[in-house]
XYZ file of C-alpha atoms in Angstrom:
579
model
C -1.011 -0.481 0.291
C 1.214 2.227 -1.510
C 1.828 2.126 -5.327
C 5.318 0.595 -5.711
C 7.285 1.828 -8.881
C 10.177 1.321 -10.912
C 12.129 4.208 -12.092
C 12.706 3.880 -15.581
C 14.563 6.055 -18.335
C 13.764 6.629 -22.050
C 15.783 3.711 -23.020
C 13.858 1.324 -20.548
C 10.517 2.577 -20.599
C 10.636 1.901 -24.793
C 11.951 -1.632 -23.759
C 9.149 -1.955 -21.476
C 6.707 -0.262 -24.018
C 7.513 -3.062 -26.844
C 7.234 -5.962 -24.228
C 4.053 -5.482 -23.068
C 2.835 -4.147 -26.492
C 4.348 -7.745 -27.943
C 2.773 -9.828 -25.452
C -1.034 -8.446 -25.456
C -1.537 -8.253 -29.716
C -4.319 -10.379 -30.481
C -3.197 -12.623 -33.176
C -2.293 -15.575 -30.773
C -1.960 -18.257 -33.821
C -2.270 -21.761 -32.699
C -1.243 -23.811 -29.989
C 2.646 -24.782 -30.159
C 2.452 -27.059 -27.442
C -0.031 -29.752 -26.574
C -2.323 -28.610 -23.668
C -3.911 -31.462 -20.384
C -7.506 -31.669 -22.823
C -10.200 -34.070 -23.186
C -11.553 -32.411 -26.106
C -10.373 -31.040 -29.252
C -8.520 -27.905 -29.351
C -9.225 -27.137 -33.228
C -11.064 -23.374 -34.118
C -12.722 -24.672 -37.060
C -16.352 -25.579 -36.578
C -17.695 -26.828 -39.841
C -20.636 -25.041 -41.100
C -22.740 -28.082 -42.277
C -25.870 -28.713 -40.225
C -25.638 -32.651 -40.975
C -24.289 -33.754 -37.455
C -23.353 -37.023 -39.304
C -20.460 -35.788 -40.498
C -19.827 -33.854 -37.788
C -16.538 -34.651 -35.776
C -17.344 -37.042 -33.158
C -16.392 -35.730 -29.488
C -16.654 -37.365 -25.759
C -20.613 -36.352 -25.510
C -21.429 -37.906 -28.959
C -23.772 -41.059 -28.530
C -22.295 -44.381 -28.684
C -18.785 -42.767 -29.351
C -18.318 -40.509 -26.734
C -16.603 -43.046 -24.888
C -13.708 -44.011 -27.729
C -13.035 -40.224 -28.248
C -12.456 -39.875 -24.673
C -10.307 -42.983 -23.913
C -8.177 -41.482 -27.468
C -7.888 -38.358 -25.945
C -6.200 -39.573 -22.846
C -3.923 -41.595 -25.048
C -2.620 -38.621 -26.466
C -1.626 -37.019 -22.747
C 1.196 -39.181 -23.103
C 4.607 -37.014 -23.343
C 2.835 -33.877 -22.732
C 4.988 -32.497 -19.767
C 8.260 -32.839 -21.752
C 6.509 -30.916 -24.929
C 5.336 -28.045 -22.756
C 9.283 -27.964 -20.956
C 10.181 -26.850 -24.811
C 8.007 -24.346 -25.374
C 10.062 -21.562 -24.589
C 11.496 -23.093 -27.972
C 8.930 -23.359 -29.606
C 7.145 -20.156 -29.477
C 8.316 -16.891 -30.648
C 8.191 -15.203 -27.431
C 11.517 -15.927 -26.288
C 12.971 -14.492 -29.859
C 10.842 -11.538 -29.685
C 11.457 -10.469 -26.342
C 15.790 -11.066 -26.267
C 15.870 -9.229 -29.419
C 14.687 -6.384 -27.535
C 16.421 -6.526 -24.442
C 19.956 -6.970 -26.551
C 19.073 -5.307 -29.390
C 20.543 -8.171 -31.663
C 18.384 -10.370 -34.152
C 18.079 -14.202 -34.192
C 16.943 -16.853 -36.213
C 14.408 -18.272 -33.770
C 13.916 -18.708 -29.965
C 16.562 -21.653 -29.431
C 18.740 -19.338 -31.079
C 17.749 -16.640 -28.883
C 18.126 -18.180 -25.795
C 21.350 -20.009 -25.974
C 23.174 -16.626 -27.454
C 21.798 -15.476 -23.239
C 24.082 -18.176 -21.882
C 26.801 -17.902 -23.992
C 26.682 -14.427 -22.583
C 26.178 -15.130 -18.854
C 28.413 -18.082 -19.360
C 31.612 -15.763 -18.745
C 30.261 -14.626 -15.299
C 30.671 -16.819 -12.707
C 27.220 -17.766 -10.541
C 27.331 -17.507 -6.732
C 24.182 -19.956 -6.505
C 23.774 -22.424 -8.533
C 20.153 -22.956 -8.339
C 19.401 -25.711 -10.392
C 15.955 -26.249 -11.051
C 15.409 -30.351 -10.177
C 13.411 -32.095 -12.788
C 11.252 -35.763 -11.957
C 14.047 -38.370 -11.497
C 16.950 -36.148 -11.170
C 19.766 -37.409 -8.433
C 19.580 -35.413 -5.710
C 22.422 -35.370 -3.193
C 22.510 -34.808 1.033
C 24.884 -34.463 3.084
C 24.197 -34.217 6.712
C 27.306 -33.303 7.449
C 27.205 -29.622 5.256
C 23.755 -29.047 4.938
C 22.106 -26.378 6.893
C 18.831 -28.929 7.635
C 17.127 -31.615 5.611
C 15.596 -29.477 3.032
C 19.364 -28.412 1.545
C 20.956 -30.997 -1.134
C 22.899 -30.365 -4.349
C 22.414 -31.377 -7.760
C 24.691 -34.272 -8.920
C 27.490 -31.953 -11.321
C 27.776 -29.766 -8.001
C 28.184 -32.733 -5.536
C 30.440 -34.561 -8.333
C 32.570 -31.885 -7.785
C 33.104 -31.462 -4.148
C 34.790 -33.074 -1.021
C 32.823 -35.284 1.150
C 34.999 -37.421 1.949
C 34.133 -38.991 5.104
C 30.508 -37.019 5.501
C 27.483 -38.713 5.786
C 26.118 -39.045 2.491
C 22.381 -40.241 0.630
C 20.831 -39.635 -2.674
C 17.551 -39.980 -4.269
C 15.580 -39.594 -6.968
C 13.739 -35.769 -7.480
C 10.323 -35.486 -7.800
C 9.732 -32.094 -9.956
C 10.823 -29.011 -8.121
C 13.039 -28.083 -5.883
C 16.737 -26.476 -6.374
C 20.672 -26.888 -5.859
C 21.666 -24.997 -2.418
C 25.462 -24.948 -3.795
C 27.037 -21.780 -2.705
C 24.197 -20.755 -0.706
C 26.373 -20.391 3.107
C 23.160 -19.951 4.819
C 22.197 -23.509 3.313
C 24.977 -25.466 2.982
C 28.849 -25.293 5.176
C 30.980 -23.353 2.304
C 33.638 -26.335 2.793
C 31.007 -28.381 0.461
C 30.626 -26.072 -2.211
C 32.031 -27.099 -5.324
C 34.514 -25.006 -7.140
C 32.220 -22.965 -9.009
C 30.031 -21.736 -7.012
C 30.171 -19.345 -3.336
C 31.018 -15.645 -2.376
C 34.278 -16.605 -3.707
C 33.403 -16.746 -7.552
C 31.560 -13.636 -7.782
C 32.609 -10.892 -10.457
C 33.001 -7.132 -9.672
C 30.705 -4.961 -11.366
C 33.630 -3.373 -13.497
C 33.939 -7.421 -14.894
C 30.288 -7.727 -15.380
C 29.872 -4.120 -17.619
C 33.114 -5.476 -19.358
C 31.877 -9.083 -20.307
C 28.088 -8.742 -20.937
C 26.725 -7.281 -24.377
C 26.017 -3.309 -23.633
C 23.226 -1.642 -22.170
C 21.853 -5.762 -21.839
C 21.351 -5.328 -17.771
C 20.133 -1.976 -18.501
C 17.165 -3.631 -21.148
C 16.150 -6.204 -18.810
C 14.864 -3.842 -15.898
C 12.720 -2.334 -18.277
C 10.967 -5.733 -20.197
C 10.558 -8.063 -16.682
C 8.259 -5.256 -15.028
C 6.204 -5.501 -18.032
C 6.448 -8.877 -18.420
C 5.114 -9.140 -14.636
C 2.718 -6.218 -14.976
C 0.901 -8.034 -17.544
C 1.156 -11.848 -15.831
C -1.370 -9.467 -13.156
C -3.035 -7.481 -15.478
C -3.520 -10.455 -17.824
C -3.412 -13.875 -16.221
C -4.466 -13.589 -12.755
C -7.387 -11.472 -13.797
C -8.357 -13.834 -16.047
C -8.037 -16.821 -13.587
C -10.213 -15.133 -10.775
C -12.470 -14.337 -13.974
C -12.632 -17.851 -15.003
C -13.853 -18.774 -11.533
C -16.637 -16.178 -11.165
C -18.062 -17.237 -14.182
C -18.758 -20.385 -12.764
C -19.699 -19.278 -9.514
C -21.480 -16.664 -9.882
C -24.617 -15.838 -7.858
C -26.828 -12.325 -6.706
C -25.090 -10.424 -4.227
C -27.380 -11.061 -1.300
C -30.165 -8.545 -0.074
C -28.712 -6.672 2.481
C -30.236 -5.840 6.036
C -32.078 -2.721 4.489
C -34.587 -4.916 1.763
C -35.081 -7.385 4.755
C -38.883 -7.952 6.208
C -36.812 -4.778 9.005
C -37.232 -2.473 6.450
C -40.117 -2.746 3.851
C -39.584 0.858 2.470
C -39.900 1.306 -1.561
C -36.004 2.676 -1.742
C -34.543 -0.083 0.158
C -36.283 -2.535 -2.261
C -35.413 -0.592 -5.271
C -31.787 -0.262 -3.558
C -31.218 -3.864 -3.445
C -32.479 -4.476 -6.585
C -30.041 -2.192 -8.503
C -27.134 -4.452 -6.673
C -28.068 -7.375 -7.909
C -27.700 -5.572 -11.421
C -24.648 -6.881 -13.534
C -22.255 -5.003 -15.438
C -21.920 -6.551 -18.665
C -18.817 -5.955 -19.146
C -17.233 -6.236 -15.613
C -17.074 -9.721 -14.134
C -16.514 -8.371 -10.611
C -19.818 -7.892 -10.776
C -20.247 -11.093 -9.693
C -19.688 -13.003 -6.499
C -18.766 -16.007 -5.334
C -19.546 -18.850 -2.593
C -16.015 -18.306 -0.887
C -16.797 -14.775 -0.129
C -20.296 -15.047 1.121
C -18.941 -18.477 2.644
C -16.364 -16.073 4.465
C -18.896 -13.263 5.456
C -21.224 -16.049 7.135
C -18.862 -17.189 9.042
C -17.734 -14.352 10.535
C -21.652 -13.115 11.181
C -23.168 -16.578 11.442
C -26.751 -14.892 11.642
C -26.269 -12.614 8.445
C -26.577 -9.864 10.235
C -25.019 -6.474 7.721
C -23.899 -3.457 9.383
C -26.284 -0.337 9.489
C -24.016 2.325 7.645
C -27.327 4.988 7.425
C -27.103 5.216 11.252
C -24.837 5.381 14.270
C -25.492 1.987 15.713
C -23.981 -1.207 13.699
C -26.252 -3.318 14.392
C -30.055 -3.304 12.467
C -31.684 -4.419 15.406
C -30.644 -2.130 17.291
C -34.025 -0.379 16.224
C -37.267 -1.815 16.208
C -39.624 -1.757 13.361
C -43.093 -3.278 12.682
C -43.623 -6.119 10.266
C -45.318 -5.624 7.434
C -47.034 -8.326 5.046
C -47.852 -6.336 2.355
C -44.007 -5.034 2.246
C -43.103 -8.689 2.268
C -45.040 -9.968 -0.394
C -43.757 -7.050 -2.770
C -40.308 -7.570 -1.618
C -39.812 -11.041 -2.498
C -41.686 -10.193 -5.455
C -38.304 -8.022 -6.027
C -36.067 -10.052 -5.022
C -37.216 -13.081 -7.594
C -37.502 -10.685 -10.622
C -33.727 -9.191 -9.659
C -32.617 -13.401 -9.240
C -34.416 -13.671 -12.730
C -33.170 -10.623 -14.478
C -29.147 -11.204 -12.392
C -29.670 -14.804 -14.723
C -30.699 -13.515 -17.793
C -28.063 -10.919 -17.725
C -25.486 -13.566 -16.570
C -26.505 -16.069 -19.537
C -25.874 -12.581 -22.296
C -22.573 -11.444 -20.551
C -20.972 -15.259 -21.066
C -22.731 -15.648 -24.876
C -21.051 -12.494 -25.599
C -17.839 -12.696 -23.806
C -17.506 -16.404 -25.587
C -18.266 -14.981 -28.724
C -15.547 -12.322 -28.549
C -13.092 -15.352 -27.567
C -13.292 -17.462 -29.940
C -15.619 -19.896 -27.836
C -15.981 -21.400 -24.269
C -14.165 -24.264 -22.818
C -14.701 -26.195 -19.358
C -11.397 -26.890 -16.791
C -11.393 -29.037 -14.259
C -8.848 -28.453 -11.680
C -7.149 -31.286 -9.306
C -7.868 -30.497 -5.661
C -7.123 -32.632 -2.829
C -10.447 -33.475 -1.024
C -12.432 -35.283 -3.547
C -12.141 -38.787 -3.850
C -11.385 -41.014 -7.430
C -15.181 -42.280 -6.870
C -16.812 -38.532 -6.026
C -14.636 -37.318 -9.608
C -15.638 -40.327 -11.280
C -19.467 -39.529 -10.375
C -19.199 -35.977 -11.072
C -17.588 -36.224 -14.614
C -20.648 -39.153 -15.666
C -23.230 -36.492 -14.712
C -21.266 -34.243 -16.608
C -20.823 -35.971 -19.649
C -24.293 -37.332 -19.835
C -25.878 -40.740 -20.166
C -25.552 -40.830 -24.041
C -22.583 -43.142 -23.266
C -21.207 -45.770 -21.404
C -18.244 -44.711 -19.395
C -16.307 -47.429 -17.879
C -14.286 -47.323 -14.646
C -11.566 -48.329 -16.257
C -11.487 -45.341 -18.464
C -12.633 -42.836 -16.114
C -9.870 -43.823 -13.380
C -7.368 -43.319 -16.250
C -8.939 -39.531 -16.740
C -8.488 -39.269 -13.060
C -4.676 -39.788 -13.514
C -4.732 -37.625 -16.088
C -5.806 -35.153 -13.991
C -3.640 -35.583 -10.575
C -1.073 -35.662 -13.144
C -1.291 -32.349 -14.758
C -2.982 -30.680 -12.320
C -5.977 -29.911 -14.504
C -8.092 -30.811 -17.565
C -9.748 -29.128 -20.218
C -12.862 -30.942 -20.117
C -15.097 -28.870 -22.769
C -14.845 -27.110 -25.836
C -16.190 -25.614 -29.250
C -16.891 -28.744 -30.521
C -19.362 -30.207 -27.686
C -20.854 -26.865 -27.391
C -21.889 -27.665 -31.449
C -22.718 -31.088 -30.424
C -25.100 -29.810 -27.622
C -26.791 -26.519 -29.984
C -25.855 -27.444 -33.745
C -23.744 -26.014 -35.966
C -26.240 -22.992 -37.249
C -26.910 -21.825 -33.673
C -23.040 -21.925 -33.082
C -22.162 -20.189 -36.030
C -25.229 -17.420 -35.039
C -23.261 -17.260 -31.521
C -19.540 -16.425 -33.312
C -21.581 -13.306 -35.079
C -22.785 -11.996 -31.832
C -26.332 -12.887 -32.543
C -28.364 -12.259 -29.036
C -30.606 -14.692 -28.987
C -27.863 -17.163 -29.720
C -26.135 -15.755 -27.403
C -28.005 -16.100 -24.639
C -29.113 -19.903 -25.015
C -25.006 -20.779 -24.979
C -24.379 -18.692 -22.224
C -27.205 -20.392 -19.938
C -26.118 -23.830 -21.729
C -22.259 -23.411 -20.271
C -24.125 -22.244 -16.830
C -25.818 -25.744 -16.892
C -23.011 -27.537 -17.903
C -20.755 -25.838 -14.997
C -23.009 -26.583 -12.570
C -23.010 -30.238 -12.934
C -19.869 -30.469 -11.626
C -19.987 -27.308 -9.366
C -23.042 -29.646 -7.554
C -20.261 -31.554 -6.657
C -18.535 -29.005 -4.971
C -15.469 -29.821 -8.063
C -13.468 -26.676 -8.524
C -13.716 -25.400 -12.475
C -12.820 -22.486 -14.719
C -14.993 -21.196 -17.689
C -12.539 -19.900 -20.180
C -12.497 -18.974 -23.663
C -10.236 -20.200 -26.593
C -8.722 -17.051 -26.363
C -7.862 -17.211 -22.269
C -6.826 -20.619 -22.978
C -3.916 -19.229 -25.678
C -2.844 -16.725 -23.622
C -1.998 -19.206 -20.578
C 0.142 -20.929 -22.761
C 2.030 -17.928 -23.980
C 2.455 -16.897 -19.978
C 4.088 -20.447 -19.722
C 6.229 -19.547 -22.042
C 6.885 -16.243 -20.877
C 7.800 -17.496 -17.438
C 9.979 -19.796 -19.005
C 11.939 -17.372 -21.125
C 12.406 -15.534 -17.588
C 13.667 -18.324 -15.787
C 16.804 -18.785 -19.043
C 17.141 -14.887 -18.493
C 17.895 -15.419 -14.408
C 20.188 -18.462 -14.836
C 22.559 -17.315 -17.136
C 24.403 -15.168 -14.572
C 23.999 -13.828 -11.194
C 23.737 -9.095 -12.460
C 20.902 -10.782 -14.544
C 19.242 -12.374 -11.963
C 19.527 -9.794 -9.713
C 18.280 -7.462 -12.043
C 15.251 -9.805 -13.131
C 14.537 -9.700 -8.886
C 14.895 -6.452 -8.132
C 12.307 -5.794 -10.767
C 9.560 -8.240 -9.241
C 7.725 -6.454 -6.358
C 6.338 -7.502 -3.626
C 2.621 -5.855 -3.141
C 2.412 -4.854 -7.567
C 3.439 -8.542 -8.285
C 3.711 -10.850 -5.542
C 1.058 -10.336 -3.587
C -1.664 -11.122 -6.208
C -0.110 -13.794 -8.474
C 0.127 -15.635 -4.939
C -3.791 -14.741 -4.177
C -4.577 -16.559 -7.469
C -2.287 -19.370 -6.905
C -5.635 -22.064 -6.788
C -7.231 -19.962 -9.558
C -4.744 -19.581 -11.850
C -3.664 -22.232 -14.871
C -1.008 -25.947 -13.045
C 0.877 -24.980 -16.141
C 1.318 -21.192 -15.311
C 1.809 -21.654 -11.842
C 4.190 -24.872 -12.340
C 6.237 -22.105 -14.534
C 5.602 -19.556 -12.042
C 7.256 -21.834 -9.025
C 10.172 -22.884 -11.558
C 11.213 -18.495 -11.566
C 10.274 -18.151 -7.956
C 12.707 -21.026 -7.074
C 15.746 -19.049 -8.790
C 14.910 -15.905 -7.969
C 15.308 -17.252 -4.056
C 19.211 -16.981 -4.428
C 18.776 -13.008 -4.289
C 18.924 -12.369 -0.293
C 16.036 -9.275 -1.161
C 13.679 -10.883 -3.246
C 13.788 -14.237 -0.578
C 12.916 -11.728 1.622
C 9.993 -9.987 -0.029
C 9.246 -13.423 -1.380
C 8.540 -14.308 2.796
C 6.820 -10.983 3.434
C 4.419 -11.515 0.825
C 3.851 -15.530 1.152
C 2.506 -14.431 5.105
C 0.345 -11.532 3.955
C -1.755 -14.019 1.569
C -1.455 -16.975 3.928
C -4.389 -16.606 5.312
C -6.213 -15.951 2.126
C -5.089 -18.730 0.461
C -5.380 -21.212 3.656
C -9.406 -20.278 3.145
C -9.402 -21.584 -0.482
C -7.795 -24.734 0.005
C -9.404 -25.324 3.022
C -12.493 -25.159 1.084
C -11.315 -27.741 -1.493
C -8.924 -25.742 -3.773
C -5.775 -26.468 -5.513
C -3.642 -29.323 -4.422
C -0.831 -28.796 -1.650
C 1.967 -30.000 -3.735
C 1.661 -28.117 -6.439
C 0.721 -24.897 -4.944
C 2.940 -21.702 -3.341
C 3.281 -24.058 -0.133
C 5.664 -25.643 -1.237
C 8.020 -22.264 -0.763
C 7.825 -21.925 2.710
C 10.709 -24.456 3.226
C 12.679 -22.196 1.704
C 12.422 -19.362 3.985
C 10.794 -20.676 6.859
C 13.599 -22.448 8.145
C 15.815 -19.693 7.950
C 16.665 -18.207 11.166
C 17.156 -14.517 9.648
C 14.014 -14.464 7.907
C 11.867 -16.082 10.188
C 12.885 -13.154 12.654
C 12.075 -10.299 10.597
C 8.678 -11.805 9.652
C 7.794 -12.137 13.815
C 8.341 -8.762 14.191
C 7.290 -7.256 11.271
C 3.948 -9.273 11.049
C 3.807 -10.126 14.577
C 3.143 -13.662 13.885
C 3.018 -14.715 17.543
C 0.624 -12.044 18.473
């Protein structure tokens, strides 16, 4: 895969210096926006070791079961706080200040001063973005197939007279197709949108603040750099965590080969980095390898024949016995290790929190199971209230589930507060207490993410990142061209859509939401295509495996390439999808 780059002058590369710079300093502040959480979301731990007057929390006996049932209470209204974060956080001032070199008051400020701008330059597409319960308009008579409609200002304003016409109410997601001719029959467009309305370039550099355009290419690759660098590392690190294991013994340590270097060899793999989760793997890829060479069977790379058996050797017992001696101290010492790297990687962020994700194999009676094991028997959990956390979850996609304060709950305040100053010992007991805790529900084959508070704050200012891209693309077609061009397909594309299970609902709902607008550039639907089939079958492993949930995943933008004649033709020969 070659290195794709962006060409950028002294004037962009400073742009794309401060945006990056802005978006990884480490004073995150609190949380503007309510997250999907069980628990509390609160840094302060209080230092008193009488648990009395400790906060009560969903594992605290006897109450655990009233601070749950308020916690999903306060769910209610979430989804339209999180819409306004963009607002809310000062991301979106921060980063138009440097792209027009203007100051504003705050981010509401910041963003409608973009479409005052843009408002001057007409839009080709009009790509609204379809919230739950919008109308929704078809005509069968203009559109290109069922998957087309308009938004209800663009059919308001247009002549159907005589068409076949329906509407309905959206679900969330999905676009307007007016002006799009490869969607919709141009005599259906309304007035404002098409090939027609498009400004010239001399209009555009006339009409738009200076050097603005110019700005832009150099913030969205860093803004995009770091959603890679940043969030989908930390989603596939979030997963390991939990499903971690030792790399398996290879062919060499087997009873085949008994010598002291092959033992010592296999050993040293199943050594772990402190301070580098990949490390670690995971059930999908041994799950993957085994399939492929159902009798484990590992490729002789010391020799010219592939496969071990090729050559015979003699069995020894003695070997054996010290082998598996081997093995189980390198399992013991891969779990000690594994318990230190969390304790101090949870330390560092400000404490450890539990998410559940939605998927779409288990049942409401499998999650309800799962999440009483989970919790513990210290309460009484009623159906009632468990099918309501359920909803909770389907709804958003995924719950935070554990946090700082059940972690003091489980240890005590004085061992917590040992664990914030990196004491060792401390440490290590949280580390293999989250392990424990994880595995309760990863028995249940339930998909989860160990983050920390940290992780967990930075998700929320991608959301808000991603949002504050999405204003930049729709006030005018140059800047949503520009924002495209500057997304590319193997550096961005490629692995924000390998993490799509992995990463946050909220970043990838966000995510979708830019995706969805950027899909009226011809260039970027195209790369969009390419990149969708070179992680299908990547992806297709996870979920069919039990990840993510179809609707809310990158599935769901196949219709809008897959159905195009042009594009579907280019990815047949290019990928040779019928081969």
């Amino acid at each position: 895969m070659s290195r794709e780059d962006i060409p950028l002058d002294l004037e962009q590369q400073a742009a794309y210096d401060a945006a990056y710079q802005f978006l990884q300093q480490p004073d995150l502040g609190a949380f503007r926006a309510p997250i999907a959480t069980l628990v509390s979301m609160d840094s302060s731990v209080p230092s008193n070791s009488d648990m009395n007057e400790f906060p009560v929390t969903v594992i605290t006996p006897t109450k655990g079961q009233h601070a749950l049932s308020r916690a999903v209470e306060e769910l209610d209204g979430l989804e339209k706080e999180e819409a306004m974060l963009k607002e809310r956080s000062p991301l979106a001032q921060q980063l138009t200040e440097i792209i027009t070199k203007q100051s504003y008051t705050s981010s509401r400020h910041a963003i409608a001063s973009l479409h005052e701008a843009g408002q001057v330059v007409p839009r080709r597409v009009c790509q609204h973005p379809f919230r739950k319960n919008d109308i929704v308009w078809v005509c069968r008579t203009c559109q290109a197939d069922e998957t087309c409609v308009l938004c209800h200002n663009c059919y308001s304003q247009s002549d159907h007279e005589g068409h076949d016409v329906a509407f309905y109410h959206a679900q969330a997601g999905g676009c307007c197709d007016c002006g799009d001719p490869d969607a919709w029959d141009p005599a259906g467009f309304c007035p404002h949108h098409g090939p027609n309305v498009q400004a010239s370039p001399s209009e555009v550099t006339a009409v738009l603040p200076s050097g603005l355009v110019h700005r832009v290419r150099g913030v969205v690759p860093a803004a995009i750099d770091w959603m890679v660098q940043v969030i989908a590392h930390n989603a596939e690190s979030a997963y390991s965590r939990v499903h971690a294991r030792p790399r398996k013994v290879s062919a060499a340590a087997s009873t085949a080969r008994m010598q002291e270097d092959s033992d010592v060899a296999s050993s040293d793999r199943m050594e772990i980095d402190v301070e580098d989760d990949s490390e670690y793997t995971d059930d999908s890829d041994d799950e993957r390898s085994e399939s492929l060479n159902p009798l484990g069977l590992t490729h002789n790379h010391g020799g010219p024949h592939p496969n071990p058996l090729g050559t015979p050797h003699v069995f020894s017992p003695e070997a054996a016995s010290s082998s598996s001696s081997k093995k189980m101290d390198a399992v013991a010492r891969f779990h000690e290790q594994r318990a230190a790297m969390l304790g101090s990687t949870g330390s560092s962020g400000h404490g450890w929190y539990l998410v559940l994700h939605a998927d779409d194999i288990h049942s409401s009676t499998q999650i309800a199971d799962a999440i009483r094991e989970f919790l513990g028997t210290s309460n009484y959990y009623s159906d009632a209230l468990l099918q309501k956390v359920i909803r909770a979850l389907r709804q958003y996609g995924q719950l935070v589930i554990w946090g700082n304060l059940e972690t003091v709950a489980q240890v005590g305040p004085t061992q917590y507060h040992l664990w914030m100053d990196q004491d060792s010992v401390a440490s290590s007991r949280i580390g293999a207490m989250m392990v424990e805790r994880s595995n309760r529900l990863a028995k249940h084959r339930l998909f989860c993410g160990m983050v920390t508070r940290d992780e967990l704050m930075m998700e929320q200012r991608a959301v808000a990142l991603l949002q504050w891209l999405s204003e930049v693309a729709r006030s005018c077609d140059p800047l949503c061209q520009t924002v495209a061009e500057c997304i590319l397909p193997n550096r961005h594309l490629v692995p924000l859509l390998r993490a799509d299970f992995k990463m946050s609902a909220r970043v990838t709902k966000a995510w979708y939401s830019l995706l969805l607008t950027l899909l009226a550039v011809p260039t970027f639907k195209s790369h969009l295509a390419a990149a969708y089939c070179d992680t299908y079958r990547y992806v297709t492993s996870k979920y069919a495996r039990g990840m993510g949930v179809l609707e809310r995943s990158g599935y769901t933008l196949s219709v809008q390439f897959l159905n195009r004649v042009t594009y579907v033709v280019d990815l047949v020969k290019g990928r040779d999808l019928l081969g």
